[in-house]
Short mmCIF file of C-alpha atoms in Angstrom, two decimals:
data_model
loop_
_atom_site.label_atom_id
_atom_site.label_comp_id
_atom_site.label_asym_id
_atom_site.label_seq_id
_atom_site.Cartn_x
_atom_site.Cartn_y
_atom_site.Cartn_z
CA MET W 1 38.00 -8.29 7.73
CA THR W 2 35.43 -7.92 5.10
CA VAL W 3 32.23 -5.79 5.64
CA THR W 4 29.35 -6.39 3.45
CA TYR W 5 26.52 -4.26 2.97
CA ALA W 6 23.09 -4.80 0.98
CA GLY W 7 23.92 -4.61 -2.52
CA THR W 8 27.73 -4.86 -2.25
CA ALA W 9 30.08 -7.78 -2.40
CA GLY W 10 32.56 -6.11 0.14
CA ILE W 11 34.54 -3.33 0.39
CA GLY W 12 36.70 -3.09 -2.42
CA GLY W 13 34.89 -5.56 -4.30
CA PRO W 14 32.70 -5.21 -7.28
CA ALA W 15 29.15 -3.19 -6.26
CA THR W 16 26.28 -5.33 -7.27
CA PRO W 17 22.95 -3.46 -6.97
CA ALA W 18 20.15 -4.81 -5.15
CA PRO W 19 17.26 -5.71 -7.43
CA VAL W 20 14.59 -3.41 -6.84
CA ALA W 21 10.86 -3.27 -8.20
CA ALA W 22 10.00 0.03 -9.47
CA LYS W 23 7.24 1.49 -7.25
CA PRO W 24 4.62 3.39 -8.75
CA ARG W 25 3.91 6.95 -7.81
CA ARG W 26 0.92 7.34 -5.46
CA ASP W 27 -1.09 10.38 -4.92
CA VAL W 28 -0.77 11.78 -1.53
CA ALA W 29 -3.53 14.06 -1.38
CA ARG W 30 -6.13 11.71 -2.79
CA ALA W 31 -4.69 8.87 -0.40
CA MET W 32 -4.84 11.19 2.83
CA LEU W 33 -8.55 12.43 1.54
CA LEU W 34 -9.77 8.73 1.16
CA GLY W 35 -8.27 7.83 4.37
CA ALA W 36 -10.13 10.99 6.16
CA LYS W 37 -13.50 9.53 4.94
CA GLY W 38 -12.67 6.17 6.31
CA LEU W 39 -11.75 4.42 2.87
CA CYS W 40 -8.88 2.22 1.73
CA PRO W 41 -6.61 4.49 0.25
CA ASN W 42 -5.71 2.15 -2.55
CA CYS W 43 -8.86 1.48 -4.23
CA GLY W 44 -11.27 3.99 -2.25
CA THR W 45 -14.31 1.68 -2.23
CA GLY W 46 -13.38 -0.74 0.88
CA ARG W 47 -13.84 0.41 4.63
CA LEU W 48 -10.60 1.52 6.41
CA TYR W 49 -12.18 0.81 9.63
CA GLY W 50 -13.96 -2.18 11.24
CA LYS W 51 -14.95 -0.29 14.52
CA TYR W 52 -14.35 3.01 15.63
CA LEU W 53 -10.75 3.18 15.20
CA LYS W 54 -9.80 -0.51 14.60
CA VAL W 55 -8.33 -0.63 11.20
CA GLU W 56 -9.07 -3.67 8.93
CA PRO W 57 -5.92 -5.63 8.35
CA VAL W 58 -6.58 -6.12 4.63
CA CYS W 59 -9.07 -4.15 2.32
CA ALA W 60 -11.92 -6.29 1.43
CA SER W 61 -12.36 -4.72 -1.89
CA CYS W 62 -8.81 -4.80 -3.38
CA GLY W 63 -7.00 -6.97 -0.92
CA GLU W 64 -4.43 -4.20 0.01
CA GLU W 65 -2.73 -4.76 3.44
CA LEU W 66 -3.77 -2.15 5.80
CA HIS W 67 -2.39 -3.72 8.96
CA HIS W 68 1.24 -2.24 8.33
CA HIS W 69 0.24 1.42 9.49
CA ARG W 70 2.24 2.89 12.61
CA ALA W 71 -0.29 5.68 13.30
CA ASP W 72 0.64 5.22 17.39
CA ASP W 73 0.53 8.72 18.98
CA ALA W 74 0.25 11.20 15.97
CA PRO W 75 -3.57 11.16 15.57
CA PRO W 76 -4.47 11.95 19.22
CA TYR W 77 -1.47 14.61 19.18
CA CYS W 78 -3.19 16.24 16.17
CA THR W 79 -6.74 16.04 17.23
CA ILE W 80 -5.81 17.68 20.62
CA PHE W 81 -3.99 20.44 18.45
CA VAL W 82 -7.11 21.18 16.27
CA VAL W 83 -9.39 20.80 18.86
CA GLY W 84 -7.68 23.28 21.21
CA HIS W 85 -7.26 25.62 18.47
CA VAL W 86 -10.95 25.75 17.80
CA VAL W 87 -12.15 25.50 21.43
CA LEU W 88 -9.78 27.85 23.17
CA PRO W 89 -10.50 30.90 21.24
CA ILE W 90 -14.05 30.60 21.49
CA ALA W 91 -14.14 30.10 25.51
CA LEU W 92 -11.75 32.99 25.81
CA ALA W 93 -14.00 35.24 23.88
CA VAL W 94 -17.06 34.02 25.92
CA GLU W 95 -15.10 34.49 29.43
CA VAL W 96 -14.06 38.12 28.25
CA MET W 97 -17.50 39.07 26.79
CA MET W 98 -19.65 37.77 29.40
CA VAL W 99 -17.78 36.53 32.40
CA PRO W 100 -19.74 33.64 33.25
CA PRO W 101 -19.52 31.45 36.34
CA MET W 102 -17.05 28.56 36.10
CA TRP W 103 -19.73 25.76 36.14
CA VAL W 104 -21.20 27.49 32.61
CA HIS W 105 -17.77 26.84 31.21
CA PHE W 106 -17.82 23.27 32.23
CA VAL W 107 -21.37 22.98 30.96
CA LEU W 108 -20.60 24.41 27.60
CA TRP W 109 -16.90 23.33 26.91
CA LEU W 110 -16.65 19.96 28.25
CA PRO W 111 -19.14 18.44 26.26
CA LEU W 112 -18.03 20.28 23.02
CA ILE W 113 -14.39 18.94 23.57
CA VAL W 114 -15.13 15.41 24.04
CA ALA W 115 -17.56 15.50 21.24
CA MET W 116 -14.96 17.21 18.66
CA THR W 117 -12.49 14.98 19.85
CA LEU W 118 -14.42 11.73 19.30
CA PHE W 119 -15.37 13.10 15.69
CA CYS W 120 -11.94 14.51 14.60
CA LEU W 121 -9.87 11.18 15.71
CA PRO W 122 -11.22 8.94 12.83
CA PRO W 123 -10.56 10.95 10.21
CA ILE W 124 -7.26 12.27 11.26
CA LYS W 125 -6.03 8.66 11.87
CA GLY W 126 -7.18 8.02 8.35
CA ALA W 127 -5.62 10.89 6.79
CA LEU W 128 -2.07 9.73 8.48
CA ILE W 129 -2.75 5.99 7.35
CA GLY W 130 -3.34 7.31 3.85
CA LEU W 131 -0.13 9.70 4.17
CA GLN W 132 2.03 6.47 5.08
CA TRP W 133 0.44 4.09 2.38
CA ALA W 134 1.14 7.10 -0.15
CA ASN W 135 4.90 7.42 0.65
CA TYR W 136 5.57 3.80 1.19
CA MET W 137 6.33 4.16 4.99
CA HIS W 138 6.70 1.19 7.05
CA GLY W 139 5.32 -2.07 5.70
CA PHE W 140 3.73 -0.37 2.78
CA ASP W 141 6.72 -0.55 1.21
CA PRO W 142 6.93 -3.98 -0.85
CA ASN W 143 10.47 -3.67 -1.50
CA ALA W 144 11.52 -3.02 2.18
CA ILE W 145 13.73 -5.96 3.83
CA GLY W 146 12.70 -6.45 7.43
CA ASP W 147 11.24 -3.24 8.08
CA ASP W 148 10.30 -4.07 11.57
CA GLU W 149 13.43 -5.48 12.45
CA PRO W 150 16.58 -3.40 13.12
CA GLY W 151 19.01 -2.82 9.97
CA ILE W 152 21.86 -3.57 12.20
CA ASP W 153 22.87 -6.30 14.47
CA PHE W 154 24.67 -5.34 17.52
CA GLY W 155 25.94 -8.82 18.40
CA GLY W 156 24.23 -10.83 21.07
CA ASP W 157 22.76 -13.87 20.30
CA GLY W 158 20.35 -12.74 17.57
CA LYS W 159 17.29 -13.01 19.42
CA PRO W 160 15.19 -10.04 20.32
CA ALA W 161 15.37 -8.69 24.07
#
């Protein structure tokens, strides 16, 4: 039985390194800042979003493919974390100092929470996309082979389930 891995001829055989193009180092802080501003993390001039949270598939200025991002649940999670840590201490301070009726809390905090969430979500998602781009995560790595596919074939007919 011979087992082959990427870059090897087999166990016990001569190792042949896979050709890998050198990746230039990307500035993570700059990419995250540009993403938070809603700009392309590569060039800084193209728009990151076409709509409120809809990422442009390709930057109109530099041609960088942006559709590879995998933001998923991280931006809402971070937004809840930020908004909660800002609003909760203020709401507790108001409750302790003034003891207003419950309807006052609803009138004060519900619109503030909704507004802060809608304001914070695009910059947080943009910063996360900038982080992924700068670290060559997911499809942003030009040397990745089958990034969207599992690395191991577990048998079967080779077709995804």
